[in-house]
DNA sequence: CTTTCAGGTACCTAGTAAACA
DNA sequence: CTGTTTACTAGGTACCTGAAA
């Protein structure tokens, strides 16, 4: 900085003012300083700045989720949104980590003096860990899954489940099977709750339910159970599991949607090109991320924040769902 | 730090020694200091440390790729590998950014004094940008795509293409179609080169080639062109495009693999559950990331580095490929 | 006279405040 | 209103010094 000052014929103080866009610097001086910076290829040191200014302008993003399309889209959207607001995002992926290791990484985050944190901790165990490690006075926003005492931004999974259910019911299905997500995922439970509520309102209930692990394999393995229960429609808690179902049905020489309907969840880019094209609940992954950062920044800057903000998903109807096959009489099956 | 020193009855210097695991600190003193740190809930400030020590122990990971499974797996593997070697990874995603914006983010990276950089810049334009912005003396490792003058770690895409080709040729196919990746992606070009080399060795050539954009839609739209060229097998440069092909073939009432064979590339988790289960070239996404970080760390630490390191992919044979249909005589079609 | 352990001081690269021109 | 000078702060580390074993 001193070098830049010398080069431009001003004091280091003035250089500092230029860097921080402070007023009271003559246009001309500003130009000279910037040119000097350019000539010397000078870049202010982030470490020194945050040390002196006592703020880092860094916000952390902590996720326990693996390399899947949805969560990753959300994270990329959060990174862009942070930058747009003048914060640098520092993302830490804690997927597949023992809790002890995860604890160390959270500590690393605190040492970097993040000003706030977005946490995506889908399972109850992960949420507990985070809650126990993070100091209560650090601004933390829970994303997708609840964290005790923290504001939440999430996709409305219960609504999503309801949307899928209403669609199937409106097509006349009464024997509906469900491939749910892992029971320790809050998101998965909510998607089930929405489904069951709508069915209950119609005096129906799920004919067969299998808990999967989100993988296509899980969907594939769930099918025999649902088939034996005589379902005419299946609601899978994500598109991958729906894909596994489609594959298993195909092997059974069943036609979708003529013989059985399938609804997925997420609207991943591929789901449109499954065969048949998948009816699914689309959630706005990027939108959740953007709203999340917006709320976190408000939290960091001490402004009012919604305690809970849900982003609505919507149903995308494609070719994998149709009316109940008229020829199939439930009695034949059960 | 001073507070901790006072609490433990030692100087701040000794506290620093304990933090940095330096030798020459009595067990007893060490214990006292650690306890004091615990009691005061003390955490050293990363900014101050890197300022004083003149090193950040941060390495940057720059990627231009979106939220897809392969690249994301690589990145997550790199993060874990960096941490295992004592470096903090700082990942910057430049997907969908105008070059000017990207330039600003690269600058941010330099201000943070990263000690080295892994760059995933698949298109020529991106590589050019990176090359023009990064100082020549910064350790940079090119991942997946070449960067002038920088060591490279990549999956052997040419080999992958050759593997796919050899498989199809060995099944007797001579009328092979190709859905390639975007022409400005080096990876895509190499996958094509491998294919064409093997075919040329047999006196064959690609019957029809369409450039896609990696999306399933592109595969779907490519099919009519290949079909009209009378292909009996198609090699798609990634699994998503292969999925689009499968879907289009299904709509044409064509059976895979009886009527036409399909080979994909990547072995994404879903590809096993397409219908039929996809024959595809598996690349070791995580492996590439791990080797990449290993090489970068060597570079940063001034040790010898391979100029070029290719990780071999291998073929996963599943249900989407079979021998040429004997009934189809090329003359019938063309 | 080493080795082990600890303290003292300068310095890293900024930002900030006050006094002053 | 613009800009300089000086002195100090932030939270550490590097290096030298010195005492005890």
XYZ file of C-alpha atoms (C1' of nucleotides) in Angstrom:
710
model
C 0.000 0.000 0.000
C 2.826 2.321 0.867
C 4.403 1.497 -2.477
C 1.217 2.380 -4.264
C 1.089 5.642 -2.356
C 4.619 6.498 -3.373
C 3.973 5.552 -6.979
C 0.907 7.779 -7.083
C 2.484 10.514 -5.020
C -0.023 10.271 -2.160
C -0.098 8.853 1.324
C -1.116 5.319 2.201
C -4.108 6.830 3.874
C -5.409 8.123 0.599
C -4.834 4.787 -1.026
C -6.919 3.187 1.667
C -9.697 5.684 1.019
C -9.684 4.886 -2.658
C -9.844 1.162 -2.030
C -12.806 1.572 0.268
C -14.636 4.023 -1.992
C -14.712 6.596 0.732
C -15.923 10.022 -0.313
C -13.641 13.025 -0.096
C -11.145 11.823 -2.620
C -10.734 13.994 -5.687
C -11.526 12.303 -8.981
C -8.082 13.053 -10.235
C -6.357 11.573 -7.210
C -8.556 8.536 -7.398
C -7.561 7.965 -10.981
C -3.875 8.340 -10.206
C -4.111 5.866 -7.348
C -5.978 3.309 -9.404
C -3.431 3.572 -12.140
C -0.647 3.070 -9.649
C -2.400 -0.028 -8.312
C -2.700 -1.322 -11.839
C 0.956 -0.634 -12.627
C 2.204 -2.324 -9.503
C -0.311 -5.148 -9.919
C -1.328 -4.440 -6.361
C -4.058 -6.364 -4.575
C -5.092 -5.632 -0.999
C -4.620 -8.620 1.272
C -7.893 -10.086 2.441
C -6.307 -11.318 5.675
C -4.960 -7.911 6.612
C -8.187 -6.191 5.710
C -10.363 -8.408 7.801
C -7.927 -8.238 10.665
C -7.866 -4.461 10.696
C -11.517 -3.911 9.872
C -12.651 -6.542 12.345
C -14.974 -8.072 9.819
C -14.449 -10.701 7.196
C -17.514 -10.312 4.986
C -17.457 -14.079 4.724
C -20.522 -16.196 5.229
C -20.336 -19.914 5.577
C -22.434 -22.535 3.875
C -22.457 -25.900 5.579
C -23.998 -28.899 3.914
C -24.216 -32.548 4.780
C -25.561 -33.544 1.395
C -23.657 -35.308 -1.351
C -23.065 -34.416 -4.989
C -26.674 -34.401 -6.131
C -28.321 -32.061 -8.500
C -30.857 -30.434 -6.210
C -28.716 -29.554 -3.218
C -25.847 -28.535 -5.480
C -28.067 -26.162 -7.430
C -29.148 -24.615 -4.174
C -25.554 -24.163 -3.113
C -24.468 -22.626 -6.369
C -27.394 -20.221 -6.166
C -26.352 -19.299 -2.644
C -22.829 -18.561 -3.766
C -24.024 -16.224 -6.483
C -26.502 -14.574 -4.128
C -23.857 -13.993 -1.449
C -21.518 -12.370 -3.904
C -24.283 -10.173 -5.219
C -24.710 -8.863 -1.691
C -21.015 -8.270 -1.110
C -20.281 -11.363 0.926
C -17.838 -14.090 0.084
C -19.314 -17.560 0.463
C -17.221 -20.258 2.053
C -18.749 -23.649 1.480
C -17.990 -26.679 3.578
C -19.276 -30.061 2.562
C -19.654 -32.460 5.431
C -21.117 -35.351 3.443
C -20.042 -38.838 4.493
C -18.144 -37.560 7.480
C -17.993 -38.966 10.939
C -19.395 -36.481 13.364
C -16.032 -35.884 14.991
C -14.497 -34.870 11.729
C -17.473 -32.670 11.009
C -16.979 -30.981 14.334
C -13.416 -30.068 13.357
C -14.578 -28.522 10.116
C -17.213 -26.462 11.859
C -14.492 -25.212 14.141
C -12.443 -24.229 11.112
C -15.408 -22.183 9.976
C -15.504 -20.332 13.280
C -11.774 -19.646 13.174
C -12.289 -17.934 9.862
C -14.694 -15.605 11.635
C -17.631 -16.149 9.354
C -20.225 -13.505 10.000
C -23.098 -15.881 9.463
C -23.895 -19.419 8.468
C -26.399 -21.248 6.326
C -26.755 -24.827 7.461
C -28.240 -27.689 5.478
C -28.456 -30.534 7.977
C -31.196 -32.892 6.832
C -30.974 -35.620 9.413
C -31.778 -35.195 13.055
C -28.339 -36.340 14.114
C -26.623 -33.757 11.935
C -28.898 -31.008 13.180
C -28.048 -31.974 16.732
C -24.341 -31.825 16.067
C -24.550 -28.418 14.474
C -26.695 -27.117 17.258
C -24.217 -28.280 19.866
C -21.134 -26.828 18.207
C -22.282 -23.435 16.988
C -22.368 -20.586 19.471
C -25.852 -19.223 20.058
C -24.960 -15.672 19.134
C -23.723 -16.491 15.635
C -26.324 -15.696 12.977
C -27.415 -19.056 11.617
C -30.094 -19.809 9.093
C -31.467 -23.316 8.763
C -32.052 -24.377 5.178
C -34.421 -27.180 4.202
C -34.344 -28.747 7.656
C -35.163 -27.214 11.008
C -32.579 -26.200 13.582
C -33.818 -25.400 17.086
C -34.229 -21.698 17.642
C -33.036 -20.693 14.182
C -35.041 -19.140 11.377
C -35.861 -21.532 8.568
C -36.062 -21.288 4.815
C -37.228 -24.388 3.055
C -39.207 -25.836 0.245
C -42.716 -26.706 1.393
C -42.349 -30.459 1.378
C -45.685 -31.123 2.969
C -47.389 -29.135 0.222
C -45.367 -31.056 -2.337
C -46.545 -34.364 -0.963
C -50.105 -33.078 -0.961
C -49.815 -31.951 -4.571
C -48.716 -35.392 -5.666
C -51.493 -37.017 -3.668
C -54.207 -34.736 -5.002
C -53.106 -35.428 -8.538
C -53.319 -39.175 -8.075
C -56.604 -39.018 -6.223
C -58.117 -36.781 -8.881
C -57.203 -39.415 -11.436
C -59.310 -41.856 -9.462
C -56.546 -43.810 -7.781
C -57.417 -45.309 -4.443
C -54.699 -47.930 -4.129
C -51.648 -45.722 -3.785
C -48.199 -46.926 -2.815
C -45.429 -44.785 -1.417
C -41.670 -45.018 -1.642
C -40.557 -42.609 1.060
C -37.159 -41.152 1.814
C -35.088 -42.182 4.849
C -37.076 -41.837 8.054
C -34.416 -39.717 9.728
C -34.696 -37.023 7.073
C -37.159 -34.321 8.055
C -37.797 -33.510 4.399
C -38.736 -37.089 3.681
C -41.152 -37.223 6.598
C -42.893 -34.047 5.491
C -43.348 -35.342 1.968
C -45.083 -38.331 3.489
C -47.208 -36.248 5.831
C -48.622 -34.218 2.938
C -49.524 -37.363 1.093
C -51.186 -39.019 4.051
C -53.145 -35.939 5.002
C -54.729 -35.670 1.566
C -55.522 -39.357 1.491
C -57.022 -39.228 4.951
C -59.286 -36.369 3.879
C -60.673 -38.733 1.258
C -60.972 -41.572 3.717
C -58.064 -43.340 2.074
C -54.711 -44.450 3.253
C -51.430 -45.547 1.747
C -51.699 -49.159 0.663
C -48.020 -49.897 1.036
C -45.070 -47.810 2.126
C -41.369 -48.563 1.775
C -38.564 -46.368 3.088
C -35.801 -45.885 0.534
C -32.440 -44.138 0.663
C -33.127 -41.768 -2.247
C -31.285 -44.032 -4.713
C -32.712 -45.496 -7.886
C -31.800 -48.894 -6.531
C -34.096 -48.330 -3.580
C -36.976 -47.593 -5.925
C -36.232 -50.711 -7.899
C -36.176 -52.865 -4.810
C -39.339 -51.324 -3.430
C -41.471 -52.283 -6.392
C -42.146 -55.948 -5.583
C -43.594 -54.956 -2.225
C -45.878 -52.348 -3.737
C -46.908 -54.623 -6.584
C -47.921 -57.364 -4.192
C -50.056 -54.830 -2.378
C -51.888 -54.208 -5.636
C -51.208 -50.528 -6.098
C -52.372 -48.648 -9.189
C -50.194 -45.649 -8.499
C -46.958 -44.914 -6.702
C -45.655 -41.708 -5.259
C -41.861 -41.698 -4.888
C -40.179 -39.122 -2.678
C -37.623 -38.256 -5.338
C -37.035 -38.739 -9.053
C -34.216 -41.231 -8.689
C -36.410 -43.641 -6.768
C -39.135 -43.064 -9.346
C -36.625 -44.059 -12.016
C -35.905 -47.279 -10.179
C -39.613 -47.959 -10.054
C -40.059 -47.330 -13.780
C -37.221 -49.690 -14.490
C -38.677 -52.421 -12.280
C -42.130 -51.998 -13.803
C -40.671 -52.259 -17.273
C -39.051 -55.543 -16.306
C -42.452 -56.696 -15.085
C -43.854 -55.897 -18.533
C -46.140 -53.342 -16.962
C -47.027 -50.264 -18.936
C -46.755 -46.814 -17.367
C -49.160 -45.071 -17.128
C -51.725 -47.524 -18.561
C -51.198 -50.146 -15.871
C -49.699 -48.072 -13.123
C -49.026 -44.380 -12.530
C -45.853 -42.932 -11.054
C -45.188 -39.524 -9.515
C -41.706 -38.371 -8.575
C -40.314 -35.429 -6.675
C -37.700 -32.778 -7.586
C -38.052 -32.436 -11.337
C -34.416 -33.183 -12.007
C -33.365 -32.306 -15.570
C -33.366 -35.963 -16.541
C -36.859 -36.757 -15.282
C -38.395 -35.242 -18.385
C -36.564 -37.845 -20.446
C -37.325 -40.922 -18.472
C -39.655 -43.254 -20.303
C -42.328 -42.294 -19.918
C -41.625 -38.709 -19.153
C -42.119 -38.318 -15.408
C -44.887 -36.480 -13.635
C -43.151 -34.924 -10.674
C -43.203 -32.214 -8.047
C -40.849 -29.435 -9.006
C -39.097 -27.588 -6.270
C -37.276 -24.364 -6.835
C -33.798 -25.323 -5.680
C -32.183 -22.094 -6.701
C -35.030 -20.051 -5.285
C -34.632 -21.624 -1.866
C -30.936 -20.779 -1.939
C -31.543 -17.201 -2.952
C -34.173 -16.595 -0.305
C -31.927 -18.317 2.201
C -29.027 -15.961 1.569
C -31.326 -12.985 1.557
C -32.612 -13.934 4.986
C -29.173 -14.725 6.352
C -27.818 -11.382 5.239
C -30.709 -9.658 6.994
C -29.861 -11.669 10.071
C -26.201 -10.706 9.868
C -27.086 -7.082 9.379
C -29.451 -7.138 12.314
C -32.628 -6.641 10.404
C -35.960 -8.360 10.886
C -36.190 -11.919 9.624
C -39.116 -14.253 9.037
C -39.055 -17.077 11.503
C -40.084 -19.456 8.765
C -40.267 -19.035 5.038
C -41.559 -21.792 2.801
C -41.076 -21.821 -0.947
C -43.939 -23.506 -2.774
C -43.267 -26.398 -5.093
C -45.618 -27.161 -7.959
C -46.702 -30.186 -9.880
C -45.369 -30.872 -13.356
C -47.729 -33.225 -15.129
C -46.172 -35.369 -17.800
C -46.738 -38.833 -19.197
C -46.222 -41.136 -16.242
C -49.645 -40.641 -14.694
C -53.110 -41.443 -15.995
C -56.544 -42.438 -14.783
C -56.981 -45.730 -12.969
C -57.016 -48.623 -15.374
C -60.748 -49.423 -15.659
C -60.077 -53.109 -16.342
C -58.302 -53.685 -13.085
C -60.785 -54.504 -10.389
C -59.197 -54.292 -6.951
C -60.778 -57.605 -5.936
C -58.826 -59.387 -8.612
C -55.618 -58.379 -6.974
C -56.082 -58.524 -3.242
C -4.109 -15.081 23.020
C -2.797 -12.799 25.719
C -5.802 -13.669 27.833
C -5.118 -17.337 27.400
C -1.519 -16.741 28.390
C -2.555 -14.930 31.521
C -5.136 -17.602 32.381
C -2.479 -20.305 32.015
C 0.293 -18.250 33.585
C 2.528 -18.228 30.506
C 3.443 -15.765 27.776
C 1.477 -15.342 24.557
C 4.460 -16.765 22.774
C 4.076 -20.055 24.540
C 0.413 -20.135 23.669
C 1.384 -19.693 20.039
C 3.806 -22.595 20.337
C 1.113 -24.836 21.726
C -1.256 -23.914 18.937
C 1.346 -24.747 16.322
C 2.436 -27.991 17.943
C 5.960 -26.756 18.135
C 8.325 -28.967 20.128
C 10.025 -27.623 23.219
C 6.916 -27.104 25.234
C 6.705 -29.071 28.452
C 3.806 -31.511 28.622
C 2.570 -29.882 31.748
C 2.609 -26.389 30.230
C 0.883 -27.661 27.139
C -1.893 -29.144 29.184
C -2.365 -25.953 31.157
C -2.538 -23.873 28.000
C -5.038 -26.181 26.338
C -7.220 -26.108 29.378
C -7.086 -22.340 29.434
C -8.078 -22.250 25.757
C -10.983 -24.531 26.524
C -12.113 -22.465 29.497
C -12.013 -19.216 27.566
C -13.526 -20.860 24.477
C -10.616 -19.433 22.558
C -10.105 -19.885 18.823
C -7.110 -18.472 16.952
C -8.064 -16.061 14.200
C -7.312 -17.381 10.751
C -6.841 -13.888 9.328
C -4.258 -12.932 11.905
C -2.442 -16.221 11.547
C -2.061 -16.012 7.818
C -1.077 -12.382 8.034
C 1.699 -13.011 10.485
C 2.847 -16.317 9.060
C 2.745 -15.035 5.487
C 0.935 -18.132 4.382
C -2.730 -18.971 4.244
C -2.701 -22.719 3.743
C -5.624 -22.142 1.424
C -5.813 -23.637 -2.014
C -8.406 -22.548 -4.502
C -10.612 -24.705 -6.656
C -12.062 -22.948 -9.658
C -14.719 -24.591 -11.748
C -16.802 -23.476 -14.671
C -19.054 -26.506 -14.542
C -22.624 -26.587 -13.297
C -24.324 -28.694 -10.647
C -23.773 -32.080 -12.234
C -22.891 -35.296 -10.578
C -19.488 -35.952 -12.095
C -17.799 -32.593 -11.649
C -19.374 -32.181 -8.221
C -18.035 -35.541 -7.075
C -14.613 -34.483 -8.224
C -14.879 -31.241 -6.305
C -16.056 -32.895 -3.123
C -13.188 -35.351 -3.383
C -10.773 -32.464 -3.807
C -12.098 -30.775 -0.716
C -11.593 -33.861 1.371
C -8.146 -34.456 -0.113
C -7.030 -30.879 0.591
C -8.101 -31.091 4.186
C -6.339 -34.396 4.597
C -3.135 -32.637 3.543
C -3.612 -29.684 5.860
C -4.917 -27.208 3.310
C -8.247 -25.462 3.368
C -10.060 -25.636 0.052
C -11.797 -22.544 -1.205
C -14.097 -23.370 -4.075
C -15.326 -20.852 -6.579
C -17.970 -21.816 -9.080
C -17.906 -19.756 -12.225
C -20.690 -21.580 -14.051
C -22.973 -19.426 -16.201
C -20.918 -16.316 -15.623
C -19.958 -13.659 -18.071
C -16.232 -13.549 -18.405
C -15.993 -10.151 -16.776
C -17.699 -11.382 -13.673
C -15.485 -14.439 -13.679
C -12.452 -12.220 -13.826
C -13.591 -10.427 -10.678
C -13.974 -13.711 -8.835
C -10.544 -14.878 -9.859
C -9.218 -11.634 -8.497
C -10.975 -12.315 -5.222
C -9.136 -15.610 -5.128
C -5.805 -13.870 -5.516
C -6.621 -11.339 -2.803
C -7.157 -14.228 -0.450
C -3.591 -15.276 -1.174
C -4.340 -18.807 -2.202
C -1.149 -20.812 -2.310
C -2.220 -22.795 -5.330
C -5.120 -23.349 -7.632
C -6.882 -26.243 -9.309
C -8.702 -25.060 -12.386
C -11.471 -26.903 -14.208
C -11.990 -24.870 -17.369
C -13.449 -27.177 -20.005
C -13.993 -24.790 -22.867
C -11.239 -23.060 -24.762
C -12.618 -19.627 -23.988
C -12.624 -20.327 -20.242
C -9.102 -21.682 -20.377
C -7.987 -18.543 -22.172
C -9.538 -16.306 -19.561
C -7.922 -18.161 -16.714
C -4.595 -18.146 -18.436
C -4.728 -14.392 -18.959
C -5.702 -13.520 -15.395
C -3.560 -15.805 -13.285
C 0.030 -14.786 -12.631
C 2.543 -17.195 -14.087
C 4.301 -17.844 -10.806
C 1.210 -19.084 -8.977
C 1.107 -22.869 -8.758
C -1.797 -23.913 -10.956
C -2.929 -27.379 -11.854
C -5.220 -27.935 -14.818
C -7.910 -30.515 -14.178
C -9.754 -32.353 -16.952
C -8.859 -29.717 -19.549
C -5.480 -28.399 -20.607
C -4.099 -25.017 -19.617
C -1.021 -23.790 -21.467
C 2.174 -24.442 -19.547
C 0.437 -26.025 -16.564
C 0.595 -29.629 -15.424
C -2.536 -31.609 -16.153
C -4.516 -34.264 -14.362
C -7.435 -35.690 -16.261
C -9.482 -38.699 -17.060
C -8.254 -40.339 -20.241
C -11.124 -39.357 -22.481
C -9.520 -40.622 -25.643
C -9.144 -44.034 -24.059
C -12.745 -43.876 -22.929
C -13.932 -43.190 -26.439
C -11.795 -46.038 -27.723
C -13.216 -48.417 -25.120
C -16.745 -47.659 -26.200
C -15.810 -48.069 -29.859
C -14.026 -51.363 -29.351
C -16.996 -52.749 -27.491
C -19.404 -51.860 -30.292
C -17.071 -53.075 -33.011
C -16.500 -56.350 -31.205
C -20.270 -56.853 -31.200
C -20.169 -56.607 -34.975
C -21.519 -53.114 -35.393
C -20.344 -51.247 -38.449
C -22.973 -48.554 -38.695
C -22.207 -46.550 -35.602
C -23.669 -43.156 -34.781
C -22.209 -40.647 -32.383
C -23.771 -38.005 -30.186
C -20.795 -35.895 -29.208
C -20.420 -33.206 -26.582
C -20.087 -29.525 -27.448
C -17.261 -28.933 -29.901
C -15.619 -26.298 -27.723
C -15.123 -28.760 -24.883
C -11.740 -30.434 -25.049
C -13.098 -33.460 -23.186
C -15.817 -33.911 -25.745
C -13.379 -33.743 -28.634
C -11.125 -36.365 -27.067
C -14.000 -38.752 -26.534
C -14.701 -38.448 -30.227
C -11.060 -38.864 -31.224
C -10.810 -42.175 -29.407
C -13.915 -43.440 -31.133
C -12.796 -42.376 -34.584
C -9.325 -43.798 -34.164
C -10.627 -47.252 -33.339
C -13.114 -47.161 -36.182
C -10.431 -46.009 -38.616
C -8.223 -48.904 -37.573
C -11.040 -51.191 -38.749
C -11.556 -49.226 -41.925
C -14.807 -47.830 -40.564
C -16.041 -44.402 -39.849
C -18.860 -42.792 -37.930
C -22.049 -43.001 -39.946
C -23.619 -39.933 -38.392
C -22.438 -37.469 -35.786
C -24.445 -34.858 -33.911
C -22.998 -32.381 -31.425
C -25.099 -32.124 -28.285
C -24.885 -29.934 -25.211
C -24.652 -32.806 -22.695
C -28.392 -32.631 -21.936
C -30.871 -35.466 -22.264
C -32.867 -33.240 -24.587
C -29.902 -33.091 -26.962
C -29.783 -36.875 -27.073
C -33.493 -37.016 -27.748
C -33.249 -34.537 -30.588
C -30.231 -36.241 -32.095
C -31.985 -39.545 -32.605
C -33.956 -38.774 -35.784
C -30.749 -37.831 -37.569
C -28.969 -41.016 -36.509
C -31.976 -43.168 -37.267
C -32.217 -41.809 -40.775
C -28.567 -42.669 -41.251
C -29.432 -46.264 -40.414
C -27.249 -46.792 -37.390
C -27.317 -50.038 -35.416
C -25.440 -48.582 -32.475
C -24.930 -45.196 -30.893
C -22.167 -43.918 -28.697
C -23.220 -40.923 -26.618
C -20.592 -38.751 -24.967
C -22.398 -38.789 -21.639
C -25.148 -40.704 -19.867
C -27.715 -37.928 -19.988
C -27.598 -37.804 -23.765
C -27.785 -41.589 -23.796
C -30.948 -41.313 -21.717
C -32.450 -38.932 -24.251
C -31.630 -41.449 -26.962
C -33.228 -44.327 -25.067
C -36.340 -42.264 -24.599
C -36.530 -41.342 -28.278
C -35.951 -44.946 -29.350
C -38.697 -46.093 -27.046
C -41.080 -43.636 -28.664
C -40.059 -45.088 -32.018
C -41.036 -48.534 -30.712
C -37.476 -49.660 -31.132
C -36.076 -52.202 -28.739
C -32.735 -51.662 -27.045
C -30.494 -53.598 -27.463
C -32.284 -55.926 -29.919
C -32.777 -53.273 -32.579
C -30.123 -50.775 -31.606
C -27.306 -50.626 -29.072
C -26.439 -47.626 -26.914
C -23.259 -46.811 -25.009
C -23.029 -43.877 -22.630
C -20.220 -42.194 -20.748
C -19.710 -41.394 -17.039
C -21.569 -44.176 -15.276
C -23.745 -41.819 -13.278
C -25.557 -43.557 -10.423
C -28.815 -43.501 -12.372
C -27.464 -45.050 -15.550
C -27.682 -48.492 -14.011
C -31.433 -47.993 -13.681
C -32.264 -46.650 -17.056
C -34.262 -49.096 -19.117
C -32.429 -50.980 -20.270
C -29.570 -50.686 -17.845
C -26.917 -48.654 -19.632
C -23.569 -49.886 -20.913
C -21.264 -46.986 -20.241
C -17.696 -45.825 -19.719
C -17.034 -45.271 -16.059
C -14.659 -42.557 -15.088
C -13.243 -42.200 -11.641
C -14.466 -38.737 -10.745
C -13.239 -38.862 -7.200
C -9.940 -40.382 -8.210
C -9.200 -37.551 -10.607
C -9.882 -35.064 -7.839
C -7.666 -36.861 -5.380
C -4.755 -37.159 -7.776
C -5.288 -33.534 -8.741
C -4.940 -32.295 -5.186
C -1.985 -34.547 -4.593
C -0.188 -33.051 -7.582
C -1.136 -29.495 -6.707
C 0.191 -29.884 -3.195
C 3.455 -31.160 -4.603
C 3.531 -28.142 -6.859
C 2.878 -25.785 -3.955
C 5.531 -27.460 -1.885
C 8.031 -27.243 -4.684
C 8.355 -30.905 -5.345
C 8.494 -32.696 -8.677
C 5.232 -33.012 -10.552
C 4.173 -35.079 -13.537
C 3.548 -32.875 -16.503
C 0.545 -34.968 -17.384
C -1.317 -37.628 -15.470
C -4.214 -39.513 -16.995
C -6.615 -41.618 -14.984
C -7.951 -44.581 -16.917
C -11.676 -45.066 -17.340
C -13.148 -48.487 -17.901
C -16.119 -49.971 -19.610
C -19.144 -51.156 -17.661
C -21.113 -53.565 -19.782
C -24.816 -53.754 -19.008
C -27.982 -54.389 -20.942
C -28.084 -51.646 -23.559
C -25.656 -53.230 -25.977
C -25.843 -56.455 -27.979
C -24.705 -57.964 -31.252
C -25.869 -56.433 -34.499
C -29.413 -57.451 -35.325
C -28.917 -60.121 -38.015
C -32.215 -59.301 -39.676
C -31.319 -55.722 -40.439
C -29.576 -55.490 -43.748
C -28.026 -52.054 -44.259
C -29.384 -51.895 -47.800
C -32.934 -52.014 -46.499
C -32.405 -48.830 -44.659
C -30.182 -46.611 -46.715
C 28.480 -26.260 26.601
C 24.348 -28.105 24.630
C 19.463 -28.822 25.100
C 15.001 -27.602 26.699
C 11.735 -24.305 27.669
C 9.996 -19.766 27.918
C 9.927 -14.642 27.382
C 10.588 -10.077 24.795
C 10.383 -7.420 20.772
C 9.753 -6.447 16.088
C 6.874 -7.117 12.242
C 3.031 -8.783 8.958
C -0.672 -5.554 6.196
C -3.957 -3.277 6.498
C -7.721 0.230 8.897
C -8.741 4.195 12.034
C -8.514 8.462 14.529
C -6.722 12.891 15.591
C -4.248 16.898 14.555
C -3.204 19.718 11.054
C -2.528 22.119 6.525
C -13.206 19.738 0.852
C -8.863 17.122 0.217
C -5.100 15.351 1.708
C -0.868 14.434 5.011
C 1.369 12.859 9.184
C 1.683 10.307 13.038
C 0.498 6.957 16.139
C -2.064 3.043 17.338
C -4.838 -1.287 16.752
C -5.984 -6.021 15.165
C -4.150 -11.172 16.518
C -0.963 -13.572 15.445
C 4.265 -15.451 14.099
C 9.569 -15.033 13.579
C 13.629 -14.520 15.639
C 16.695 -13.542 19.212
C 17.764 -13.850 23.992
C 18.325 -15.969 28.381
C 17.783 -19.126 32.341
C 17.673 -23.739 34.126
C 18.870 -28.567 33.625
